[in-house]
Steps between C-alpha positions, in 0.01 A plus 500: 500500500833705627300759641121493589350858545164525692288803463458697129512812602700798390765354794455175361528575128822670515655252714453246245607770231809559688530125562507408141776704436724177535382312204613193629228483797144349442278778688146425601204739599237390693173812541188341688300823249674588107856712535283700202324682772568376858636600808520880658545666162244323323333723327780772477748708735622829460734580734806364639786653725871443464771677577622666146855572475494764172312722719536427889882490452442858400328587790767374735213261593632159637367133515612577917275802450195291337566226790455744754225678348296117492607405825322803686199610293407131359648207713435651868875412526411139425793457219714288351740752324686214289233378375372842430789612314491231247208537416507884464867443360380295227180640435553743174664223313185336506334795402685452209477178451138564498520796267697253271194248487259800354400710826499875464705659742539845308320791450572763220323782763737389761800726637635222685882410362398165303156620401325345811255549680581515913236575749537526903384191705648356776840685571634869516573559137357348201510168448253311312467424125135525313487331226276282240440223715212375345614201269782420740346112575466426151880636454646314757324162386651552170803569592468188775430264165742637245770399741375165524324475826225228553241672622168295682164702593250420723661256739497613869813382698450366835806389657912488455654196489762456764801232490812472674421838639520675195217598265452300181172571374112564538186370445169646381171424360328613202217752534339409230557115443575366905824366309796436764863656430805450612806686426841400579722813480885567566367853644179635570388884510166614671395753354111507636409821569418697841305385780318793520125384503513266806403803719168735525614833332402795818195608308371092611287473144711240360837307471717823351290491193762759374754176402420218253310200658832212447691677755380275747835400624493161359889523401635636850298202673689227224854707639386456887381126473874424284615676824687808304559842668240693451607902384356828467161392678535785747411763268180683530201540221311731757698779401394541128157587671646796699491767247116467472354344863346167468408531157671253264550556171532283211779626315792517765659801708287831374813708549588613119569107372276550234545753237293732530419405794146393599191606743324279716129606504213296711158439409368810577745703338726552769824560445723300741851520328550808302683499174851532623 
């Protein structure tokens, strides 16, 4: 193949989408679950932040200002700004690429410029999108295969193949069959997931059952072995429990990402998080 993509996820899926672009390139998909419901949004997301110029350009609100904003109340000044910026820099155009594919982004109830809906998360002024996230795997995968891309389920990659230096493919087995593959590739994207349950969450019950189980860090242990730079490890999961003690909830940061946003009650009725 031209380009070998490893891991179906929603990072995965559009890099093959956006891959296929160039017709002339043979792109091949490799999920060790089904891209029809794998990875972090599995079974649905509905939220995502971006910087949105129709309405923070308004506001006199800068991608500088939404840098800063990260860098002190999210990264403990652990930050790499370029990298940052394009992802926040690109961000709504996949939005509407993603709105394109059949995702609702609008809301006839909404007095947001645009008709969306914009909620406050992470930084000083609104900047995350709800939206219909529900059928968003089963989008992406068609999308993924109506541009052509060869897409292979249930095989779990094990290693990158290394010559000359350079990367030229991967190998993996099949969960299902024990079948060997090997890939030769004239570029490879990992696109695996977080690491995030190699690590006791603070409440010590269990490996941060609030993340799905494949995040077991499987791809960022093929990059190290290849010997590849390893980025963005630094970053901290403890802090999504800070808003509500050691408690960790299964649905992601409880501050107003879901719409309307949710309570967390134990088993005696208690209410821990209050509907915010």
């Amino acid at each position: 193949t031209d380009v070998l993509i490893i891991g179906g996820g929603l990072a995965g899926c559009m890099a093959a989408i956006k891959a296929a672009e160039d017709r002339d390139l043979r792109i091949t998909l490799v999920d060790k679950s089904n891209t029809m419901a794998s990875g972090c949004a599995a079974s649905g997301i509905d939220h995502i932040w971006s910087y949105i110029p129709p309405i923070h350009e308004k506001m006199g609100y800068t991608i500088e200002d939404m840098a800063e904003d990260h860098r002190q109340g999210i990264a403990y000044g652990l930050f790499r700004k370029d990298l940052f910026c394009l992802v926040a820099g690109t961000m709504y155009e996949r939005i509407l690429d993603l709105e394109k594919f059949g995702i609702n982004f609008r809301y006839d109830d909404s007095k947001v410029p645009g008709k969306f809906r914009i909620v406050s998360q992470f930084h000083s002024v609104p900047t995350s999108f709800n939206f219909d996230g529900k059928p968003l795997k089963v989008k992406l995968t068609h999308e993924a295969k109506k541009r052509g891309v060869q897409i292979i389920h249930r095989v779990q990659m094990t290693d990158l193949i290394v010559t000359g230096g350079q990367v030229s493919g991967a190998v993996g087995v099949g969960t299902r069959t024990g079948d060997i593959y090997f890939f030769k590739a004239k570029a490879v994207v990992l696109s695996t997931g977080r690491s995030n349950r190699l690590s006791r969450n603070p409440s010590g019950v269990d490996f941060n059952t609030r993340l799905p189980s494949p995040l077991s860090g499987d791809g960022t242990a093929m990059a190290i072995r290849a010997k590849l730079p390893i980025i963005n490890i630094e970053f901290l999961s403890s802090r999504l429990l800070a808003p509500c003690g050691n408690y960790n909830p299964n649905y992601g940061d409880p501050r107003n990402t879901v719409q309307p946003a949710a309570r967390i009650v134990d088993g005696y009725g208690n209410v821990i998080v209050p509907r915010t």
